[in-house]
PDB file of C-alpha atoms in Angstrom:
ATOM      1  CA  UNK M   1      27.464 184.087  34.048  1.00  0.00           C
ATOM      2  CA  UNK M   2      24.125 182.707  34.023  1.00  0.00           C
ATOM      3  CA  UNK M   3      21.520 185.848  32.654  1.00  0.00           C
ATOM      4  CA  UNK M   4      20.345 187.808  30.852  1.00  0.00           C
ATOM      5  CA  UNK M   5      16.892 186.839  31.007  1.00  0.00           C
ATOM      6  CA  UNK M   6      13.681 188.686  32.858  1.00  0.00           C
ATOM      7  CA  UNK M   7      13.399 185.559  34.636  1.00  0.00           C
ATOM      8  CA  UNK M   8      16.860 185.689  35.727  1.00  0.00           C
ATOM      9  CA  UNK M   9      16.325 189.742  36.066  1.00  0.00           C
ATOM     10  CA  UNK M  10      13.166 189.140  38.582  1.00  0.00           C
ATOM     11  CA  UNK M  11      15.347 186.382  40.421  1.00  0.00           C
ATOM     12  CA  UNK M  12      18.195 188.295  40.903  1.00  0.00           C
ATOM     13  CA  UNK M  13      15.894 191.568  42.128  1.00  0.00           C
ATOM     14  CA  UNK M  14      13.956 189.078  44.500  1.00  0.00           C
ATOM     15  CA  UNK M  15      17.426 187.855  46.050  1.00  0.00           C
ATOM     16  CA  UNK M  16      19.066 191.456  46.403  1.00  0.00           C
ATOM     17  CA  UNK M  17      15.516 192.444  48.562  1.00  0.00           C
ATOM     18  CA  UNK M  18      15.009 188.725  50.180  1.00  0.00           C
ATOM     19  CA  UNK M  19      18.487 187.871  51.033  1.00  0.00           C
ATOM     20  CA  UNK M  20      21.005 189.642  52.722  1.00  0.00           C
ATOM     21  CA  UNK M  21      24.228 188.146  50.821  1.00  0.00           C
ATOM     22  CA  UNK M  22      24.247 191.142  48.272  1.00  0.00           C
ATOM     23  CA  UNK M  23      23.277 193.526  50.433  1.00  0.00           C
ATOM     24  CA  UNK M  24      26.367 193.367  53.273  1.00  0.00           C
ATOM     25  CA  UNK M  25      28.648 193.269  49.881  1.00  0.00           C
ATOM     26  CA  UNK M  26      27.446 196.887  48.971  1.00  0.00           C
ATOM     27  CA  UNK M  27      27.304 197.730  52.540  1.00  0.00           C
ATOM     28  CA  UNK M  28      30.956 196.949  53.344  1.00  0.00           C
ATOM     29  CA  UNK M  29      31.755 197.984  49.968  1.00  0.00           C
ATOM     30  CA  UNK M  30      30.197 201.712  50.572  1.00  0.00           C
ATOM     31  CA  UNK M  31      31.654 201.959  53.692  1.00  0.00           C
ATOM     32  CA  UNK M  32      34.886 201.035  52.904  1.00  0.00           C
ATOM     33  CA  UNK M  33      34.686 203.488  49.495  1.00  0.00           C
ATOM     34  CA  UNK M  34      33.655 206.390  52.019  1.00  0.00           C
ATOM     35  CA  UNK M  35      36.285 206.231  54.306  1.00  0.00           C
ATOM     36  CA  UNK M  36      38.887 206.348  51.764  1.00  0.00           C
ATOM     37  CA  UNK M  37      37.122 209.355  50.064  1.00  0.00           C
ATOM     38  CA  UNK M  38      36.517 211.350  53.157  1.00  0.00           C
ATOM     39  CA  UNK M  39      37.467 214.987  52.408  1.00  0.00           C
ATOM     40  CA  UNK M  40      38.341 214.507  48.536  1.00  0.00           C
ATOM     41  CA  UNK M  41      35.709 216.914  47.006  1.00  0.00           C
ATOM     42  CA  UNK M  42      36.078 214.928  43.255  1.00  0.00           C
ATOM     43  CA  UNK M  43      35.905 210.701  43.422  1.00  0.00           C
ATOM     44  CA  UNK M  44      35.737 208.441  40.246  1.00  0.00           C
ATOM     45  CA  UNK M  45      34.324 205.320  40.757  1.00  0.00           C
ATOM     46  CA  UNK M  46      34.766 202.020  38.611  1.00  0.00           C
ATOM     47  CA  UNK M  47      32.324 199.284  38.820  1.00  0.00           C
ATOM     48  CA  UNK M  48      34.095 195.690  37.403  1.00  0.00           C
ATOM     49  CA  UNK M  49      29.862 193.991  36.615  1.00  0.00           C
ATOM     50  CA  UNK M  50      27.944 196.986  37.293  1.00  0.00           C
ATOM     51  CA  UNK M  51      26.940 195.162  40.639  1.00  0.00           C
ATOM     52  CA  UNK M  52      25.086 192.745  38.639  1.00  0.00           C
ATOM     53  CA  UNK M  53      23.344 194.493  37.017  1.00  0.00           C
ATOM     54  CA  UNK M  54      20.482 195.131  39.489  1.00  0.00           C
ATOM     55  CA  UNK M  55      18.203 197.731  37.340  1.00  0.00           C
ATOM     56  CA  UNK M  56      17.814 200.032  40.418  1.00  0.00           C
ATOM     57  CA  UNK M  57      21.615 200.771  40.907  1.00  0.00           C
ATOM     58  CA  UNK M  58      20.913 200.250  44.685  1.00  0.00           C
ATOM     59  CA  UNK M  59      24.190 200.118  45.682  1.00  0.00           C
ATOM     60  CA  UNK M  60      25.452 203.371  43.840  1.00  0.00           C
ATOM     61  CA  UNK M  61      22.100 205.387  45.166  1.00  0.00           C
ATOM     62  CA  UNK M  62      23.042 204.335  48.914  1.00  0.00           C
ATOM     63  CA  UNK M  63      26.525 205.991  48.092  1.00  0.00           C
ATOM     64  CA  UNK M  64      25.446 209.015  46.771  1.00  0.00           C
ATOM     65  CA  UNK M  65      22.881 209.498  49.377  1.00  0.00           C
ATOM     66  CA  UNK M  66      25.815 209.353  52.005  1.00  0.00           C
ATOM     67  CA  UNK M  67      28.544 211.239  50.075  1.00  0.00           C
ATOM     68  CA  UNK M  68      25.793 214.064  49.925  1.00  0.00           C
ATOM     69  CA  UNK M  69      25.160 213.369  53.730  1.00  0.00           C
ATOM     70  CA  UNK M  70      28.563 213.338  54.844  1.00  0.00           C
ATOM     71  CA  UNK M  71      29.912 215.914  57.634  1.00  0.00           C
ATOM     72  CA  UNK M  72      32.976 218.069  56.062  1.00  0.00           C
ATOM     73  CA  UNK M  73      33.664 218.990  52.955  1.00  0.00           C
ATOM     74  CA  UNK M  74      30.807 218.899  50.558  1.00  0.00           C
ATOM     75  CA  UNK M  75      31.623 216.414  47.294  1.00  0.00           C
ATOM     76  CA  UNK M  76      31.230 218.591  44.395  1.00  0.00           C
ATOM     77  CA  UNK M  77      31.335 215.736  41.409  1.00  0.00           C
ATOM     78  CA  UNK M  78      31.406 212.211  41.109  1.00  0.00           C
ATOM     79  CA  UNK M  79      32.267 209.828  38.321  1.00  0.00           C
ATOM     80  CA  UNK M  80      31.021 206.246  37.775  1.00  0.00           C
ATOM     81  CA  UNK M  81      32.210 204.689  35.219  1.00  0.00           C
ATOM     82  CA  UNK M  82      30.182 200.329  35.347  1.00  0.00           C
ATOM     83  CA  UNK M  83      31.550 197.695  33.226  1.00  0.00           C
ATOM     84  CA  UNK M  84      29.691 195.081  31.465  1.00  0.00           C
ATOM     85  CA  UNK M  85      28.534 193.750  28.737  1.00  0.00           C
ATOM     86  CA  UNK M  86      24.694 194.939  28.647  1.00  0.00           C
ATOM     87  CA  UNK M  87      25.042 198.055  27.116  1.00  0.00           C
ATOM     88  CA  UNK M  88      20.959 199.228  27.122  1.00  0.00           C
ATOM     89  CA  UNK M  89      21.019 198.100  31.031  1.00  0.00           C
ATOM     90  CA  UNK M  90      24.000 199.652  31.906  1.00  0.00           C
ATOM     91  CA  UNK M  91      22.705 202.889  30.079  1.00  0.00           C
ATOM     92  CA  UNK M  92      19.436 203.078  31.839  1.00  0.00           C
ATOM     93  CA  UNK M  93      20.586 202.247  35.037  1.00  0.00           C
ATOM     94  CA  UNK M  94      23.487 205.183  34.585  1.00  0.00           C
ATOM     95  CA  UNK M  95      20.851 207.695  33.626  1.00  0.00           C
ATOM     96  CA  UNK M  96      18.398 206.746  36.642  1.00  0.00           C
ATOM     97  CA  UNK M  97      21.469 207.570  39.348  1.00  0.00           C
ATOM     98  CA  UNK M  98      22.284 211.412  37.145  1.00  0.00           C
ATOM     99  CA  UNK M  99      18.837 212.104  37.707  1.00  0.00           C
ATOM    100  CA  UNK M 100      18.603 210.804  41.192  1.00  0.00           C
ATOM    101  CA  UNK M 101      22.103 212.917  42.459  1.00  0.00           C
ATOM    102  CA  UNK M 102      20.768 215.835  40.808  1.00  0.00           C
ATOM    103  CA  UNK M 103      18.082 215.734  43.130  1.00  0.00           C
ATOM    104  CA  UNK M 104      20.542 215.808  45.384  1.00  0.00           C
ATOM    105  CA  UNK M 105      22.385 218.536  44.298  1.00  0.00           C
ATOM    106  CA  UNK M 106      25.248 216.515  43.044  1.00  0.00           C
ATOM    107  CA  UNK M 107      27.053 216.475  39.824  1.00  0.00           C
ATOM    108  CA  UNK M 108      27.172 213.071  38.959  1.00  0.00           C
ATOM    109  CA  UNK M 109      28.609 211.956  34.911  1.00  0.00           C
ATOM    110  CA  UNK M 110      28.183 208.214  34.414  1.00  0.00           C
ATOM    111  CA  UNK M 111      30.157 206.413  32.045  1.00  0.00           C
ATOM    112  CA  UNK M 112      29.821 202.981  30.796  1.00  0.00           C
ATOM    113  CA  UNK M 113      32.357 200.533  29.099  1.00  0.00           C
ATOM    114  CA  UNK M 114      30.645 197.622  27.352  1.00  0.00           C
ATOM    115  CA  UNK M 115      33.774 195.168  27.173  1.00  0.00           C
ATOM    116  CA  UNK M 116      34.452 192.010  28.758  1.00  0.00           C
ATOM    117  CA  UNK M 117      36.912 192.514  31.976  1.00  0.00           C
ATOM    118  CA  UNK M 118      39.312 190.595  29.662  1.00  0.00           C
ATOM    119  CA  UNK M 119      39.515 193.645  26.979  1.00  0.00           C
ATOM    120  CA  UNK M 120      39.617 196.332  29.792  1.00  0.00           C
ATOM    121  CA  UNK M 121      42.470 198.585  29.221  1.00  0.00           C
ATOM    122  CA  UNK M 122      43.463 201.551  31.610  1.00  0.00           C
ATOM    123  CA  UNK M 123      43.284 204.024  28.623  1.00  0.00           C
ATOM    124  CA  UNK M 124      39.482 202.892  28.764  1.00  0.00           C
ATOM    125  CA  UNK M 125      39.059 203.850  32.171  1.00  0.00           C
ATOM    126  CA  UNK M 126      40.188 207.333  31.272  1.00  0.00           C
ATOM    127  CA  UNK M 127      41.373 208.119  35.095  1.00  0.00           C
ATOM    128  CA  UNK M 128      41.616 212.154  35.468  1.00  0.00           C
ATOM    129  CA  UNK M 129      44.456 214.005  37.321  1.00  0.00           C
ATOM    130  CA  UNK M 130      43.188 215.176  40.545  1.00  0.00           C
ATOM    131  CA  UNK M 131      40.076 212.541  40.988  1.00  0.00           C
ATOM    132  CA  UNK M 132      40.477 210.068  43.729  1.00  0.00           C
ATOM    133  CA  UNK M 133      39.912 206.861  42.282  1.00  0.00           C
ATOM    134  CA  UNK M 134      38.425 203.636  43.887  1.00  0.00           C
ATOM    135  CA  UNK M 135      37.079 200.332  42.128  1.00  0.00           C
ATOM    136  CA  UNK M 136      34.358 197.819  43.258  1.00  0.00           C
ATOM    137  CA  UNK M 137      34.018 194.418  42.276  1.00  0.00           C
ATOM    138  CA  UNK M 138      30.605 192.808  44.228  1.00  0.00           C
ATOM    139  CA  UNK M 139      30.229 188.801  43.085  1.00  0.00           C
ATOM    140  CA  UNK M 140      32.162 189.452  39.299  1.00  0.00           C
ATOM    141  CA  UNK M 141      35.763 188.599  39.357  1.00  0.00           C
ATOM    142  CA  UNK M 142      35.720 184.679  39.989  1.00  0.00           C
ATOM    143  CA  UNK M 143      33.993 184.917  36.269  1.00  0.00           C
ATOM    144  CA  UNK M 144      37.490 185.519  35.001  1.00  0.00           C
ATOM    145  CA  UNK M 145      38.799 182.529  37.496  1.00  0.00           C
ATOM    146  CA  UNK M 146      39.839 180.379  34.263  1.00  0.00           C
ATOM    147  CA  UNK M 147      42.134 177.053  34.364  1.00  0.00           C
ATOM    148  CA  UNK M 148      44.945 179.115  32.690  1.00  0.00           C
ATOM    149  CA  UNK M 149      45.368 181.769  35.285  1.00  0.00           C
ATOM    150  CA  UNK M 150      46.479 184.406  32.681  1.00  0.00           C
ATOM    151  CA  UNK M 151      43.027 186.107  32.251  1.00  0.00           C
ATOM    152  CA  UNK M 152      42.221 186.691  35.606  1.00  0.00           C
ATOM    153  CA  UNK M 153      46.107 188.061  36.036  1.00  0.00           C
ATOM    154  CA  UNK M 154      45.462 190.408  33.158  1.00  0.00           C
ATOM    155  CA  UNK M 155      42.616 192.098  34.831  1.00  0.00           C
ATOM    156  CA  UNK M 156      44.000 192.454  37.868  1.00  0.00           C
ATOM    157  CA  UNK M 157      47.141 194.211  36.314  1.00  0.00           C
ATOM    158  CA  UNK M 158      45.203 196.444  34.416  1.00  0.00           C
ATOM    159  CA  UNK M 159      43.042 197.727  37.480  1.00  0.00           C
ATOM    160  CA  UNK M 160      46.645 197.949  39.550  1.00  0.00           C
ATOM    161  CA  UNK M 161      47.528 200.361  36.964  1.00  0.00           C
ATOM    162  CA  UNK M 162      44.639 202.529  37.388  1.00  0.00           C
ATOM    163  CA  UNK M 163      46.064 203.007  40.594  1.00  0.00           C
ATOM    164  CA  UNK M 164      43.217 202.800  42.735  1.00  0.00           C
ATOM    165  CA  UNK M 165      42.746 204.372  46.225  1.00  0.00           C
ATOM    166  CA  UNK M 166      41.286 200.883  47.293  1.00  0.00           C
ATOM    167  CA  UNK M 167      40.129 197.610  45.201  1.00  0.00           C
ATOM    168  CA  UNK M 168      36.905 196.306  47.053  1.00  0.00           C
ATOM    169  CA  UNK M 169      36.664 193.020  46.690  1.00  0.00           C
ATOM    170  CA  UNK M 170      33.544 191.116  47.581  1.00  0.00           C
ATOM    171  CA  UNK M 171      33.155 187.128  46.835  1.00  0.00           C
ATOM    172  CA  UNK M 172      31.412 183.811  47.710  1.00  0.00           C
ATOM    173  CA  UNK M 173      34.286 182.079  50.258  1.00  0.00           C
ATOM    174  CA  UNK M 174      33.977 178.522  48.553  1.00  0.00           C
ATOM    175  CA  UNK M 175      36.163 176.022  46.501  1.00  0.00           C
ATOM    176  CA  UNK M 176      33.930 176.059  43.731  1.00  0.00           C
ATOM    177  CA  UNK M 177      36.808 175.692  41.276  1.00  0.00           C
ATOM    178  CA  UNK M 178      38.266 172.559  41.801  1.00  0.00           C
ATOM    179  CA  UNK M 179      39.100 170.443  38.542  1.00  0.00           C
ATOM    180  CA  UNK M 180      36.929 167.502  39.411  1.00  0.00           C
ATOM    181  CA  UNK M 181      32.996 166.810  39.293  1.00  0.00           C
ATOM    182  CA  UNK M 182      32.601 164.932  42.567  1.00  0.00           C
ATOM    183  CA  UNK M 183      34.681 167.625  44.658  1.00  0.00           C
ATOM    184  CA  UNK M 184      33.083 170.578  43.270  1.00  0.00           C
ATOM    185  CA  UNK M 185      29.222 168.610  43.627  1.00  0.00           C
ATOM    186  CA  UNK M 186      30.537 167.939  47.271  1.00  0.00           C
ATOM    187  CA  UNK M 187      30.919 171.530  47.966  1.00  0.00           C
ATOM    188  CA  UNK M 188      28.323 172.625  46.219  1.00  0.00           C
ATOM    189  CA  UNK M 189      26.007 170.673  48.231  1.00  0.00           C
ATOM    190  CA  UNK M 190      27.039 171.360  51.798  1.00  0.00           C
ATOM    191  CA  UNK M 191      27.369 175.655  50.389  1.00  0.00           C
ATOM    192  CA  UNK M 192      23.955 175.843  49.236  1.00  0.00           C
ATOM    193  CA  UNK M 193      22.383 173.718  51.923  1.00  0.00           C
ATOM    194  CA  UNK M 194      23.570 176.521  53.838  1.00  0.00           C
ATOM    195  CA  UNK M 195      21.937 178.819  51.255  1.00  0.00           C
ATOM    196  CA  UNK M 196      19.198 177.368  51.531  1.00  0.00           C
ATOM    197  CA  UNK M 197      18.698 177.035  55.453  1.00  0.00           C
ATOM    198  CA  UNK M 198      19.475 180.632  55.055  1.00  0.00           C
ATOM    199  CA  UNK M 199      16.495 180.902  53.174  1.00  0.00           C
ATOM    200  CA  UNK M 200      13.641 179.356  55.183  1.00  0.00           C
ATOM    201  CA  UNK M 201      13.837 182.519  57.618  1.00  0.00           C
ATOM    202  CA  UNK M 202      13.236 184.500  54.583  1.00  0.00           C
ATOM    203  CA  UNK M 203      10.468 182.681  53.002  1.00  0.00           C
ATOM    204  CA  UNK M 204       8.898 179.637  53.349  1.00  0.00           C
ATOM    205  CA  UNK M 205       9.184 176.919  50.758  1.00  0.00           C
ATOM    206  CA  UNK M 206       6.284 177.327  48.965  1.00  0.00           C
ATOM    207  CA  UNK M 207       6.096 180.783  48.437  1.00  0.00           C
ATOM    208  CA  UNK M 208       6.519 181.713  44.898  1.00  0.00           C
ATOM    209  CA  UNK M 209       8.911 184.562  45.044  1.00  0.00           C
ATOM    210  CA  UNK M 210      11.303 181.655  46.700  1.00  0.00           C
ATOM    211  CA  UNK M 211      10.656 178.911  43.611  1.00  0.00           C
ATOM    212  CA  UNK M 212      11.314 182.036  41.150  1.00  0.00           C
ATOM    213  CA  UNK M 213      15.148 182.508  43.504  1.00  0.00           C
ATOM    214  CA  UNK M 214      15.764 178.948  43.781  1.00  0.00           C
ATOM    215  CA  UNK M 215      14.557 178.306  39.800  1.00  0.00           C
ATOM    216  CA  UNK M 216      16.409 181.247  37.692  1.00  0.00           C
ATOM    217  CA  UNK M 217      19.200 182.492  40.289  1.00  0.00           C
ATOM    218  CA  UNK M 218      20.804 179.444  42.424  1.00  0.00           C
ATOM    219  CA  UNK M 219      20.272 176.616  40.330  1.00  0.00           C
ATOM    220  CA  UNK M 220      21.538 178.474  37.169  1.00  0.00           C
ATOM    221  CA  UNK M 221      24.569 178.869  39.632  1.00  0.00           C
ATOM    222  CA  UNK M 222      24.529 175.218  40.549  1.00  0.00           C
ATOM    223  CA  UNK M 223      23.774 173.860  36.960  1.00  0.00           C
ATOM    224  CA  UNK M 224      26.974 176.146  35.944  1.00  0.00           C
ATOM    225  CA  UNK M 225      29.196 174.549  38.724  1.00  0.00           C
ATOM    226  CA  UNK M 226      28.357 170.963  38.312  1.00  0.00           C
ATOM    227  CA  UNK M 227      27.951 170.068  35.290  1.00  0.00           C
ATOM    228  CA  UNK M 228      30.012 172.777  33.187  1.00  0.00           C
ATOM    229  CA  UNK M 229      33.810 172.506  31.682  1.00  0.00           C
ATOM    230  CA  UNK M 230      36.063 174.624  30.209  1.00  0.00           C
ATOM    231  CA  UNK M 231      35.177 178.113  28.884  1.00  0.00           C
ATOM    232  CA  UNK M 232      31.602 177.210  29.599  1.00  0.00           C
ATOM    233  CA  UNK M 233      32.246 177.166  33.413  1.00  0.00           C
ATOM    234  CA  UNK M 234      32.100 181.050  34.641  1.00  0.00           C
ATOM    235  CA  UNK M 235      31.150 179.901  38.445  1.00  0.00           C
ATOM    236  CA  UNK M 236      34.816 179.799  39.750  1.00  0.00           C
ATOM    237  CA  UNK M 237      34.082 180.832  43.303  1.00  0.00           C
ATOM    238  CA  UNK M 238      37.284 180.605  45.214  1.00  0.00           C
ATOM    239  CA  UNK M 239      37.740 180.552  48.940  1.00  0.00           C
ATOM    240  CA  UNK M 240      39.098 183.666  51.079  1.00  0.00           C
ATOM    241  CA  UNK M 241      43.124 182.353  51.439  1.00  0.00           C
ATOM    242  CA  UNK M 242      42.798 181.816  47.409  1.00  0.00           C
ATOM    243  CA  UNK M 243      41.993 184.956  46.514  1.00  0.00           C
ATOM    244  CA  UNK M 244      44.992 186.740  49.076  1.00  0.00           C
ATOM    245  CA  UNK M 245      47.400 185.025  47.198  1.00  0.00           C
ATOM    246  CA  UNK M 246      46.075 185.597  43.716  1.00  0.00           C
ATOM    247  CA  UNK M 247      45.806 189.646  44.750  1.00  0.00           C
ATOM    248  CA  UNK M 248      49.514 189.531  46.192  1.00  0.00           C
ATOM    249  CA  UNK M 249      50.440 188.251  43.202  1.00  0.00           C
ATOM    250  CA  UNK M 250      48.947 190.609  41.529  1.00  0.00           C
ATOM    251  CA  UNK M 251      50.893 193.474  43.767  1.00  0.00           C
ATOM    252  CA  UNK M 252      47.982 194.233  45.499  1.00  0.00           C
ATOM    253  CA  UNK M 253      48.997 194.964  49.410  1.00  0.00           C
ATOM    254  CA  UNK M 254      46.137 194.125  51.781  1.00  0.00           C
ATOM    255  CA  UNK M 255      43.869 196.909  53.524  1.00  0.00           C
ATOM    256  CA  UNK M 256      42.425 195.357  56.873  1.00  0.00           C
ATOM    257  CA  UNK M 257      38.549 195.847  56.961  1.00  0.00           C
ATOM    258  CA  UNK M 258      37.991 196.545  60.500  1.00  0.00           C
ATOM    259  CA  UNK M 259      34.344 197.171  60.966  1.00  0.00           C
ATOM    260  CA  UNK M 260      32.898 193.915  62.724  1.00  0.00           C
ATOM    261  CA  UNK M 261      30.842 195.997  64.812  1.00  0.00           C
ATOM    262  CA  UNK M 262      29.318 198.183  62.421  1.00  0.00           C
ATOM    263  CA  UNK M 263      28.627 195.097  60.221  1.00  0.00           C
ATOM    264  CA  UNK M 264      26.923 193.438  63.011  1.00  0.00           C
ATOM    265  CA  UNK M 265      24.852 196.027  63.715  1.00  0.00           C
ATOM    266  CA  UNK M 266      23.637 196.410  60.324  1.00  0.00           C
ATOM    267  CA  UNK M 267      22.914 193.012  60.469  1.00  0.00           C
ATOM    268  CA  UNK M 268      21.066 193.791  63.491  1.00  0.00           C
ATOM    269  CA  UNK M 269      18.867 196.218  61.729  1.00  0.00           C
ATOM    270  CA  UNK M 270      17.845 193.868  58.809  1.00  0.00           C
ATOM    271  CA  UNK M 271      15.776 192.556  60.833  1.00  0.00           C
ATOM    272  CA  UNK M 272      13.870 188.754  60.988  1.00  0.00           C
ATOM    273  CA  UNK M 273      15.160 187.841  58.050  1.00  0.00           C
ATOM    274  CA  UNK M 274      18.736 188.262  59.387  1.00  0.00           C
ATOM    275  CA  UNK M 275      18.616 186.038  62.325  1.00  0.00           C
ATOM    276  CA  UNK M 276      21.074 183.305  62.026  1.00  0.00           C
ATOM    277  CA  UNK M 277      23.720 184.963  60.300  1.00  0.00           C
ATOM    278  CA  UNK M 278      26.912 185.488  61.703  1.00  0.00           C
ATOM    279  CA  UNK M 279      30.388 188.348  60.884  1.00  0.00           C
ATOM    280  CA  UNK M 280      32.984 187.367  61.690  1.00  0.00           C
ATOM    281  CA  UNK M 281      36.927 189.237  60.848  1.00  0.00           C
ATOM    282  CA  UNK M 282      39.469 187.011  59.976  1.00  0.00           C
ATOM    283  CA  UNK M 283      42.740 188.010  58.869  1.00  0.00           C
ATOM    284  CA  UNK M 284      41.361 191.715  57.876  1.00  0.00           C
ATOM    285  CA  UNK M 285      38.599 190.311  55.671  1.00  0.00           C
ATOM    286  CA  UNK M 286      35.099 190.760  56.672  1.00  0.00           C
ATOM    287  CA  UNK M 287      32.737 187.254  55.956  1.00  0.00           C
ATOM    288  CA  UNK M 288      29.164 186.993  56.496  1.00  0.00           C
ATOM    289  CA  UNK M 289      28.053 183.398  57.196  1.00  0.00           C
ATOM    290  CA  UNK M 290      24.739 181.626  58.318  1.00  0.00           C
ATOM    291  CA  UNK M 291      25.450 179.609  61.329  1.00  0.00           C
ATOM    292  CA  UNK M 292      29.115 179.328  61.039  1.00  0.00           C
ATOM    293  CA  UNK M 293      28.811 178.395  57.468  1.00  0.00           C
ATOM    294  CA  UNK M 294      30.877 181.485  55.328  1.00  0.00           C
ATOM    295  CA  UNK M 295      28.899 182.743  52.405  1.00  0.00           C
ATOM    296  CA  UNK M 296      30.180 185.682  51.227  1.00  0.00           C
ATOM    297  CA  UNK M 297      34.143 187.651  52.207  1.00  0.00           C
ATOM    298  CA  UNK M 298      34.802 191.066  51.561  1.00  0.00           C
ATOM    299  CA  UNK M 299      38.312 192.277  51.538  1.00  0.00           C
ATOM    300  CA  UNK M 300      40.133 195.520  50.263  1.00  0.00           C
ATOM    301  CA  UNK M 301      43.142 196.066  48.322  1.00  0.00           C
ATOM    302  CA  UNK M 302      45.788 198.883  47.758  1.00  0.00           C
ATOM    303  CA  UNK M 303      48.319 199.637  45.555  1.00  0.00           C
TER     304      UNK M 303
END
């Protein structure tokens, strides 16, 4: 994965706040986690990439916020156990969301595991009897995507194991993976044209929070996808229908996300920099696209 850098770091920050790609990921992914944790009073949560490692943990603090918010029974303590290699990153962004849910008045124990996805073992996880569990992956597992098959297979049979109340699964929807140069330039160009159309309602071209995106964030992505082989390719992204049969495979039974409407009007409320965008269900996954053009899917997956 392209990163770690503070250029990448800034890039990656400017994106999450600029662009709404990340941001309906951990939105569907939230809402998704929430329904299946509706009146459990203990959850454990398990983060495959930490959600990329954005230094805020904005994802986990919207949760929290709205587990704490919730009408019913009250959710006495949470678990979060993030994955990932950056240890001191991982750390401080684990200590920032304890002190932020025990402002809250929520017990919340953070946990990190500083192995690849590869090395992840269940016993690592260290799932507790009585905790409803749930695991997120946002943008992470088409870095295990490798020619072989076996490592991404490996993962996904140690997460089945965990058991998980739901696997959400959020991922660019593009052949990115192909074994050829021209195909994979081919796509790339007509995916982030789109991006990049995307991006002129954002910002215009020569701002320089835009050259800083476009600089250390896409075209590290690009670079990675078009002129990378072998183990030095991590930019796998696989379309929608891929990635069902690689989780059936897996023994992973499909859970229909069904919440179009509430997507779109989140959409709605993101305001100018939204317009364009479309959602759009399609055989129970959720995709956001700019102008028919899909982006990003998210689907979820039970045991």
């Amino acid at each position: 994965m392209p990163g770690p850098s503070p250029e990448w770091d800034e890039a990656l920050e400017l994106a999450y706040k600029l662009c709404p790609f990340i941001r309906f990921g951990h939105y569907v992914a939230n809402e998704s986690m929430l329904e299946v944790l509706a009146g459990e009073s203990s959850a454990h949560v398990v983060d495959l990439g930490m959600s990329l490692g954005l230094p805020m943990g904005h994802q986990w603090r919207d949760l929290i916020q709205r587990l704490v918010d919730r009408p019913g029974p009250p959710m006495r303590r949470i678990r979060l156990t993030g994955v990932g290699p950056r240890a001191e990153r991982l750390e401080s962004i684990g200590d920032g969301l304890v002190d932020f849910a025990r402002g809250l008045g929520l017990e919340l124990e953070f946990r990190a595991i500083t192995t690849s996805l590869e090395d992840l073992r269940p016993e690592d996880v260290g799932a507790e009897k009585g905790e409803a569990l749930v695991v997120n992956s946002v943008l992470e597992l088409h870095h295990v995507v490798k020619e072989s098959r076996g490592a991404l297979n490996s993962v996904l049979r140690t997460v089945h194991g965990l058991a998980p109340r739901v696997l959400v699964l959020v991922e660019q929807d593009v052949n990115h993976n192909g074994p050829f140069f021209m195909g994979r330039f081919m796509e790339a160009l007509h995916y982030y044209s789109a991006v990049f159309d995307a991006l002129d309602m954002a910002l215009p071209r020569y701002d320089t929070r835009r050259a800083k995106m476009e600089q250390f964030y896409f075209a590290e992505e690009i670079r990675n996808i078009v002129s990378c082989e072998g183990p030095a390719r991590v930019e796998r992204h696989e379309r929608a229908d891929q990635w069902r049969r690689r989780m059936s495979r897996a023994g992973f039974q499909p859970s229909p996300v069904k919440m179009g409407a509430q997507a779109k009007g989140w959409l709605g409320r993101e305001g100018e920099g939204a317009h364009g965008f479309t959602v759009v269900e399609d055989k129970g996954c959720l995709t956001l696209g700019w102008k028919s053009k899909p982006i990003v899917t998210a689907s979820c997956w039970k045991c």
